[in-house]
PDB file of C-alpha atoms in Angstrom:
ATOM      1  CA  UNK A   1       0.000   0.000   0.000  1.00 84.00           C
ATOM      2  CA  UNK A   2       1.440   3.366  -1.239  1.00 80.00           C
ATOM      3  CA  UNK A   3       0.733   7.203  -0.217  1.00 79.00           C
ATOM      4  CA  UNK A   4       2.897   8.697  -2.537  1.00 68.00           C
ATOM      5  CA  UNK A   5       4.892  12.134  -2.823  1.00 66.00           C
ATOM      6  CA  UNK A   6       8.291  13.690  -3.997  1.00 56.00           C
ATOM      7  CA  UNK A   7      10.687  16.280  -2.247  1.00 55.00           C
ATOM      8  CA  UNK A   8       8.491  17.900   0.566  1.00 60.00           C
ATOM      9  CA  UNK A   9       6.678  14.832   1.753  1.00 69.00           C
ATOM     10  CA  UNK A  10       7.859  11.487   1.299  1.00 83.00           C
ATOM     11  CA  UNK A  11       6.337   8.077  -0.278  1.00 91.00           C
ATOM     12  CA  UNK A  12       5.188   5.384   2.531  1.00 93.00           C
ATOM     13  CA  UNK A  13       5.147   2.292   1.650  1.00 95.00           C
ATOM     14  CA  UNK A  14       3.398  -0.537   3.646  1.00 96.00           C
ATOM     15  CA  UNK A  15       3.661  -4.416   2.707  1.00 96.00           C
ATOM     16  CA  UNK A  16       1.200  -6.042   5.093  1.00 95.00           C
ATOM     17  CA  UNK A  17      -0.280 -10.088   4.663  1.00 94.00           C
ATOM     18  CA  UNK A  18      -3.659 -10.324   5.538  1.00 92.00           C
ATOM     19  CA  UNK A  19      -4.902 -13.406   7.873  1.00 91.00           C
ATOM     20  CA  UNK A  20      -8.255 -15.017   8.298  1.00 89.00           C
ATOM     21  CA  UNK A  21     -10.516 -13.026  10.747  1.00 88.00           C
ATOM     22  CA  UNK A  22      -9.652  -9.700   9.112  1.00 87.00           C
ATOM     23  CA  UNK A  23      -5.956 -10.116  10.694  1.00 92.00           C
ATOM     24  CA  UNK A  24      -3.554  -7.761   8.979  1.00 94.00           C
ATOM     25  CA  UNK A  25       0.306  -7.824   9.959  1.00 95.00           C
ATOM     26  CA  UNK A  26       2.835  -5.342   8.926  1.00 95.00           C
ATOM     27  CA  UNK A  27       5.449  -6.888   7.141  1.00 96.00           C
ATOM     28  CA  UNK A  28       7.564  -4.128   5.972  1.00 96.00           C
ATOM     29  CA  UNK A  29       7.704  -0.296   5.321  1.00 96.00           C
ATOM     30  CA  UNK A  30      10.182   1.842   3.473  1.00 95.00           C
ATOM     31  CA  UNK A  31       9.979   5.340   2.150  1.00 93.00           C
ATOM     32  CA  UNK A  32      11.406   7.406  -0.970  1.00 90.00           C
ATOM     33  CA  UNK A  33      11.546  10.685  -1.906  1.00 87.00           C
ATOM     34  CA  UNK A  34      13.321   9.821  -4.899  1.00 89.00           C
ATOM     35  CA  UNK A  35      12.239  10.836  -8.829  1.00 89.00           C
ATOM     36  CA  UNK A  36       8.916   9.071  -9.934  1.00 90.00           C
ATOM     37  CA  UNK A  37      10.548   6.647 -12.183  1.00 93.00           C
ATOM     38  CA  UNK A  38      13.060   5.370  -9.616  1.00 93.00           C
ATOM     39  CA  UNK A  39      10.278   5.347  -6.930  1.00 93.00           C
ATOM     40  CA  UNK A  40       8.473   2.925  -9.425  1.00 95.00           C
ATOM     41  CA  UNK A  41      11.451   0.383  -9.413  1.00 96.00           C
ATOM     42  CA  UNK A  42      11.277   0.493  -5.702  1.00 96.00           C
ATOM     43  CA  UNK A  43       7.918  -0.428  -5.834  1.00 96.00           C
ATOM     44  CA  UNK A  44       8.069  -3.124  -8.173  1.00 97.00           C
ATOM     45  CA  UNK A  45      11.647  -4.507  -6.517  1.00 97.00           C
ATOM     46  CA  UNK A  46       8.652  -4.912  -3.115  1.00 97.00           C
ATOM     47  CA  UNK A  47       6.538  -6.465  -5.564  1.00 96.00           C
ATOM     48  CA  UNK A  48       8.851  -9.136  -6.292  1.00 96.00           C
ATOM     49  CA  UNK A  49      10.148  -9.569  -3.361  1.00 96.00           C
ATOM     50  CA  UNK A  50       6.984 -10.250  -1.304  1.00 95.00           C
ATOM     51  CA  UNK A  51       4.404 -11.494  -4.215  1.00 95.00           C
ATOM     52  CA  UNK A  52       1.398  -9.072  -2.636  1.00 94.00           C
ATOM     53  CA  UNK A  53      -2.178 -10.059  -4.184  1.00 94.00           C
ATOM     54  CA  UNK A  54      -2.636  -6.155  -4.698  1.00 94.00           C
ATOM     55  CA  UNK A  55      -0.486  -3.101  -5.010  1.00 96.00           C
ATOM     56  CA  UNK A  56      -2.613  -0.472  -3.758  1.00 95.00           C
ATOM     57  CA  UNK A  57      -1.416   3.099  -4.729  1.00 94.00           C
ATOM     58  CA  UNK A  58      -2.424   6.563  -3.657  1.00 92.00           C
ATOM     59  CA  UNK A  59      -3.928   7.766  -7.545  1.00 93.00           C
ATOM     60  CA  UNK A  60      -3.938  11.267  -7.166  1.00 87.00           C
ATOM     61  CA  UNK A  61      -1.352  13.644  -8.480  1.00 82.00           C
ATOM     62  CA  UNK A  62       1.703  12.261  -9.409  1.00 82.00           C
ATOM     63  CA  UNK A  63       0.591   8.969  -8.060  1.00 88.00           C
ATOM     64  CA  UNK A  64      -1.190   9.233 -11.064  1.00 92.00           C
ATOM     65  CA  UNK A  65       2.398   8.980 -12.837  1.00 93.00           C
ATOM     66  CA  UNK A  66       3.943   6.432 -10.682  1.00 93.00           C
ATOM     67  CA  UNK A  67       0.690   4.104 -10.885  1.00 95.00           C
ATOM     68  CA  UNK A  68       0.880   4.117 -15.189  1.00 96.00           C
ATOM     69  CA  UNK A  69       4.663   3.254 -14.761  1.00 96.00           C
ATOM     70  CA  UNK A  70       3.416   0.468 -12.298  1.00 97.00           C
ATOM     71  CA  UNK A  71       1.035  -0.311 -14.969  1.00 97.00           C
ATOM     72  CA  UNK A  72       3.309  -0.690 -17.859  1.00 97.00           C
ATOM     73  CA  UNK A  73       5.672  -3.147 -15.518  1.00 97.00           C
ATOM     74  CA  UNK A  74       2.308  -5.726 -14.953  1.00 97.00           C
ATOM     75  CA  UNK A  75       2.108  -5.425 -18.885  1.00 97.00           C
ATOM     76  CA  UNK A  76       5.943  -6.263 -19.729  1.00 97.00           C
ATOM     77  CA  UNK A  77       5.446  -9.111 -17.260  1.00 97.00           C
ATOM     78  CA  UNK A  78       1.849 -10.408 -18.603  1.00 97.00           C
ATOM     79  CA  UNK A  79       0.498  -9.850 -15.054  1.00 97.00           C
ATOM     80  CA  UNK A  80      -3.223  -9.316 -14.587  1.00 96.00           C
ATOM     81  CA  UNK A  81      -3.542  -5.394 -14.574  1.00 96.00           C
ATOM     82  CA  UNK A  82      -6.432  -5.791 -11.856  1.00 95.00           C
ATOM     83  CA  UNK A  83      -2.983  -6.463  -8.988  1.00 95.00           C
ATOM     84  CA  UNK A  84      -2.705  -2.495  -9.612  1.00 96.00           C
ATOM     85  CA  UNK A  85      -5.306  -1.060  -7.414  1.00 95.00           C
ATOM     86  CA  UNK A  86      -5.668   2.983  -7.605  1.00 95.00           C
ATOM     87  CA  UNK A  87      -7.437   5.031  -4.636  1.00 93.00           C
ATOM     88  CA  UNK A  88      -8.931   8.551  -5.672  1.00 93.00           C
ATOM     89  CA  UNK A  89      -7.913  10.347  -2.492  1.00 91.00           C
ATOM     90  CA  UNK A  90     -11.044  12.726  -1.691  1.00 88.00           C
ATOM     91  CA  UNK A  91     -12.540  13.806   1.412  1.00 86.00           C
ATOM     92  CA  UNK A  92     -15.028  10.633   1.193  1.00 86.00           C
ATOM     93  CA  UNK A  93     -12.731   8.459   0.533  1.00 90.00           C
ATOM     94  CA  UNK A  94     -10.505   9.634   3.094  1.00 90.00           C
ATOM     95  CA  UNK A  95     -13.177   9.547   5.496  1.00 88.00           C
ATOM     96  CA  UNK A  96     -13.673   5.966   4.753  1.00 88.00           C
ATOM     97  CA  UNK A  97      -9.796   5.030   4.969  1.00 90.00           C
ATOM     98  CA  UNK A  98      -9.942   7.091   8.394  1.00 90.00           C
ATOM     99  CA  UNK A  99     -12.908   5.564  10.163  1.00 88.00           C
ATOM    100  CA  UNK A 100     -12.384   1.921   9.011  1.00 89.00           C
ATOM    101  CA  UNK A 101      -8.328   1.630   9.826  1.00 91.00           C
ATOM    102  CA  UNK A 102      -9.379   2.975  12.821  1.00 89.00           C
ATOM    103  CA  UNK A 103     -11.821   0.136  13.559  1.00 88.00           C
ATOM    104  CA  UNK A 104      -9.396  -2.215  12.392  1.00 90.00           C
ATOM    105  CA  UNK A 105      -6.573  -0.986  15.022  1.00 89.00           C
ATOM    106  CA  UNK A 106      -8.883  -0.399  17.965  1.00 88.00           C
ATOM    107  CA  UNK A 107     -10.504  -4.090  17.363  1.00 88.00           C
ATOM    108  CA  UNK A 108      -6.783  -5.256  17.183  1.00 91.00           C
ATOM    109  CA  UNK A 109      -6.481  -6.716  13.731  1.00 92.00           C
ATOM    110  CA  UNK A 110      -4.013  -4.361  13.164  1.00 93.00           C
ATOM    111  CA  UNK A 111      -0.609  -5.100  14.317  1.00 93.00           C
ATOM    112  CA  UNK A 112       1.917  -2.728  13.991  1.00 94.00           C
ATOM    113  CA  UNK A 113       5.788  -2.993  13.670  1.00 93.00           C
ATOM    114  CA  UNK A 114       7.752  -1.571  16.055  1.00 89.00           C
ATOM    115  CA  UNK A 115      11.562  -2.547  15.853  1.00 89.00           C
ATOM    116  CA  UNK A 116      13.290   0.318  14.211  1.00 91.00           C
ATOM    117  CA  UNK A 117      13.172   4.668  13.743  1.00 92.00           C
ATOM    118  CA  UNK A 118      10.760   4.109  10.558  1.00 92.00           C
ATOM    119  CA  UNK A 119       8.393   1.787  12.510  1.00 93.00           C
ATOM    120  CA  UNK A 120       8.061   4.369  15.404  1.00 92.00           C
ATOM    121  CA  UNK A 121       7.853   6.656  12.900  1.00 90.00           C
ATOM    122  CA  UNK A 122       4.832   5.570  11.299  1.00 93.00           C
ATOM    123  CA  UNK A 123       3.390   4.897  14.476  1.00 91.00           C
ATOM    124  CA  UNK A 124       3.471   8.776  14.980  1.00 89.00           C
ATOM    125  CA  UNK A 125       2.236   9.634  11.978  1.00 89.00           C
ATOM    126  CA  UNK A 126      -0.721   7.444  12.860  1.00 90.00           C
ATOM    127  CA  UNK A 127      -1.075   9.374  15.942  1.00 88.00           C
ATOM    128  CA  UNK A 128      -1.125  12.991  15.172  1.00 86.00           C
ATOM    129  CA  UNK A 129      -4.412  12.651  12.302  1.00 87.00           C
ATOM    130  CA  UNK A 130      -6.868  14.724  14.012  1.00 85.00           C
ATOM    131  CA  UNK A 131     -10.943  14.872  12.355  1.00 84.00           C
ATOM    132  CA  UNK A 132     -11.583  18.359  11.439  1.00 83.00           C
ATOM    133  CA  UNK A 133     -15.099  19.161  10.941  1.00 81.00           C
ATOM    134  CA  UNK A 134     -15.692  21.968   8.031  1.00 80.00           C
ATOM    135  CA  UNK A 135     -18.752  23.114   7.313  1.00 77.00           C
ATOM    136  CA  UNK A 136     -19.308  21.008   3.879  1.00 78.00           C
ATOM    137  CA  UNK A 137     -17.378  18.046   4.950  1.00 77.00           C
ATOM    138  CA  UNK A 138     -14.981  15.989   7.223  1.00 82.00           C
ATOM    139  CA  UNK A 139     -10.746  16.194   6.820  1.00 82.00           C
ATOM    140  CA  UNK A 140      -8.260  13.898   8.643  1.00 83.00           C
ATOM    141  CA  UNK A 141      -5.161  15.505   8.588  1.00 84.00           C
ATOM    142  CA  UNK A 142      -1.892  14.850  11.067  1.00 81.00           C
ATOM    143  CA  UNK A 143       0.034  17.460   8.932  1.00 77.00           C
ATOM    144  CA  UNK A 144      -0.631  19.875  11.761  1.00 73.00           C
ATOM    145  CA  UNK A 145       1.744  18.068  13.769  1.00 67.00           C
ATOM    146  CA  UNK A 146       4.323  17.238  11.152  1.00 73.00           C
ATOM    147  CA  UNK A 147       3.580  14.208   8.753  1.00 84.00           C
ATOM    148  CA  UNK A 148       0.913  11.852   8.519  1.00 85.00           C
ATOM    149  CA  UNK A 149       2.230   9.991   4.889  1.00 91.00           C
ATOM    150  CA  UNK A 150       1.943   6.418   6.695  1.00 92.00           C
ATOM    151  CA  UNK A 151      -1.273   6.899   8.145  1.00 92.00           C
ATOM    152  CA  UNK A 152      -2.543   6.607   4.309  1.00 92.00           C
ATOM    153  CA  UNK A 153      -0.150   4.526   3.082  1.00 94.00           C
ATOM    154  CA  UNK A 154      -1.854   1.604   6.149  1.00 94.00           C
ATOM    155  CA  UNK A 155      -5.577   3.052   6.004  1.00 93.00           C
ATOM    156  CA  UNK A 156      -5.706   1.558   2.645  1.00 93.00           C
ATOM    157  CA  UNK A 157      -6.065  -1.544   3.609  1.00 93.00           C
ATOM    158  CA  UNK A 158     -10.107  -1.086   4.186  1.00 91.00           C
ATOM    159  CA  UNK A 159     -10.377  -1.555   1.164  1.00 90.00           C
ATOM    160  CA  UNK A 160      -9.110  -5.337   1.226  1.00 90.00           C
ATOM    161  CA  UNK A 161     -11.452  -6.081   4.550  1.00 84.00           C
ATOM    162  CA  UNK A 162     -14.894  -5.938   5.853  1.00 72.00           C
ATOM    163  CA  UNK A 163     -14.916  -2.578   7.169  1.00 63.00           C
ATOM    164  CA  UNK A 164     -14.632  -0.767   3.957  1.00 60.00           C
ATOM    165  CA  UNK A 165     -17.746   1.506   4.774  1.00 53.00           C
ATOM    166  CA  UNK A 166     -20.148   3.398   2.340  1.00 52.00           C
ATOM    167  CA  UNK A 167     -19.005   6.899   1.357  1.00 49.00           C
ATOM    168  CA  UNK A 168     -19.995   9.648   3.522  1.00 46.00           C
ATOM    169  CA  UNK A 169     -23.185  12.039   3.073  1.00 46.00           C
ATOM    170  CA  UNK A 170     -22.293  15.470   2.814  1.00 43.00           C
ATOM    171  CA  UNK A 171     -22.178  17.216   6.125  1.00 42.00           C
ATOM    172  CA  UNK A 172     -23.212  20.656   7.130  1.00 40.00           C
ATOM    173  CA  UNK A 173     -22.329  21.730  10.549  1.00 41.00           C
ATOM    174  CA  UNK A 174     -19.478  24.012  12.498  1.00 42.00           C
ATOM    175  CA  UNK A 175     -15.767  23.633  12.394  1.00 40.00           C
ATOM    176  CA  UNK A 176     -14.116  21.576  14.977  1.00 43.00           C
ATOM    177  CA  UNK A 177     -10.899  20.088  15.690  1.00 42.00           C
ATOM    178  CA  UNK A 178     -10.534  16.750  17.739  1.00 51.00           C
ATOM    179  CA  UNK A 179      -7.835  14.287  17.683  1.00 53.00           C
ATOM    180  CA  UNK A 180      -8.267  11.206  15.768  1.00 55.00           C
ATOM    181  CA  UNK A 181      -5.409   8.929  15.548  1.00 56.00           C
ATOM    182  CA  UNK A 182      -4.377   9.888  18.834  1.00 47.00           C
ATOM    183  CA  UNK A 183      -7.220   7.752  20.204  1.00 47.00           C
ATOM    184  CA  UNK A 184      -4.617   4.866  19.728  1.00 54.00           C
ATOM    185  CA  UNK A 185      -2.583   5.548  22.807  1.00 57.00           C
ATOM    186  CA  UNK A 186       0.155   3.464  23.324  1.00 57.00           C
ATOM    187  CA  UNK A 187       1.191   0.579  26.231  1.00 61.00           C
ATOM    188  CA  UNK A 188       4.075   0.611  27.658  1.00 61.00           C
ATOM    189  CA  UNK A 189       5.744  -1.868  24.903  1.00 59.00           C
ATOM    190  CA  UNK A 190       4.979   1.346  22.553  1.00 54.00           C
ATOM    191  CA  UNK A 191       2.552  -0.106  20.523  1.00 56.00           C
ATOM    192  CA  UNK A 192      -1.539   0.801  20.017  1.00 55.00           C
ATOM    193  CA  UNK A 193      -3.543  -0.300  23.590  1.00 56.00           C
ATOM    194  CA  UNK A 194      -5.953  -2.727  22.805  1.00 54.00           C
ATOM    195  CA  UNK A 195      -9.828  -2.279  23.940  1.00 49.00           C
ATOM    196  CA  UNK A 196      -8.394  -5.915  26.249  1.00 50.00           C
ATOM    197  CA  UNK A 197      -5.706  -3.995  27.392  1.00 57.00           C
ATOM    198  CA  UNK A 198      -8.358  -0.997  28.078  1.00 55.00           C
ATOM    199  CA  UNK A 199     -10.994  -2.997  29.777  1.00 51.00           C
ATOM    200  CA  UNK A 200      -8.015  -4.440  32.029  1.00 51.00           C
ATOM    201  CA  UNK A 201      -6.852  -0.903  33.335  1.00 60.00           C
ATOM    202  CA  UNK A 202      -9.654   0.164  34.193  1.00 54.00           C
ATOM    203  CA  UNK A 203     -10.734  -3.130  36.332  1.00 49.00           C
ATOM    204  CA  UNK A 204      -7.456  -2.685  37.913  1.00 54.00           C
ATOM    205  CA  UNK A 205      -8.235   0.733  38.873  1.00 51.00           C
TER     206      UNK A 205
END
C-alpha cells in the first residue's frame, strides 16, 4: 500500500499479509523521496520480493504517474492489470480510509511494527491525524503536527477487509478540531492499547 509524494513529503510504503478473521500484519515499510521513475522500481523490486495479491497506490497527483509506470511493468510481465489497485484520495474516501483503519486498530487486527526509527515513525504519523469538521465536509489531517504519509499509506487496507464503509453524506455543521489517531494511545511496549488492554486498566483501577 502506497501514499505517494516527492521532495516535501515522502512516499510510505506498507507491505502487510492479511490473515483469516480480518488479521492484517505489517510486514515491511520503506519510504522514498526519490524521482517518480526510480520510486516505481522500488515499488516493483517490493513487488517481487513479497508477491502481494494487490499493489494499492495513492492515484492522485503524481501517483497518477507512478501508478501508469506500475502499470506498464504488470504489462511487460503479462500480469493481470487488476494487482494495480488505484485510490482517488477525496474527502469521502478519506473519510472511509480514516474511520475503518481505525476500527481495524482499535478491534486489534491491526498489528503494527515496532523494531526500528521508521516503525516508530509511522506509528506517529498514525497518531497525530486529528478529524476536522468543516462546514461542507470531514478532513483527517496529522500534517498539523508534522507528517501523517503512513497513516494513508496503512488506512488503505479497508479496502481489502470488511470494514470498507459506504461513502460519507455530505455534512453541514461548524468547524471543529478533535484528535483522531491519537485515540490509539500506546502501552508501555509502545505499541496501540488494545480495547483488552483498556478494559483491564480500568478493572485494575
Amino acid at each position: 500500500m502506497v501514499d505517494l509524494a516527492q521532495e516535501h513529503d515522502i512516499t510510505a510504503i506498507t507491505i502487510v499479509e492479511k490473515l483469516p478473521g480480518e488479521i492484517v500484519i505489517e510486514r515491511k515499510l520503506d519510504t522514498s523521496q526519490e524521482k517518480y521513475d526510480v520510486q516505481a522500481e522500488r515499488i516493483w523490486s517490493h513487488y517481487n520480493a513479497f508477491k502481494p495479491q494487490y499493489i494499492s497506490i495513492d492515484n492522485t497527483g503524481h501517483g497518477r504517474v507512478v501508478g501508469d509506470l506500475i502499470e506498464k511493468k504488470l504489462r511487460m510481465a503479462s500480469l493481470p492489470l487488476s494487482i494495480l489497485h488505484r485510490v482517488d484520495f477525496t474527502s469521502s474516501s478519506k473519510e472511509v480510509m480514516a474511520v475503518g483503519f481505525r476500527r481495524l486498530v482499535q478491534a486489534d487486527k491491526y498489528k503494527f511494527l515496532n523494531d526500528n526509527d521508521i516503525h516508530r515513525q509511522s506509528i506517529r504519523h498514525v497518531e497525530r491525524v486529528e478529524k476536522e469538521v468543516l462546514e461542507t465536509n470531514i478532513r483527517y489531517s496529522g500534517k498539523r503536527w508534522g507528517r501523517d504519509d503512513f497513516f494513508w499509506s496503512k488506512a488503505q487496507i479497508v479496502y481489502f477487509t470488511n470494514l470498507l464503509l459506504p461513502p460519507p453524506a455530505a455534512f453541514f455543521g461548524k468547524v471543529k478540531i478533535k484528535p483522531f489517531g491519537m485515540g490509539l494511545e500506546l502501552n508501555t511496549k509502545g505499541k496501540p492499547i488494545t480495547e483488552y488492554e483498556r478494559a483491564k486498566d480500568e478493572i485494575e483501577k
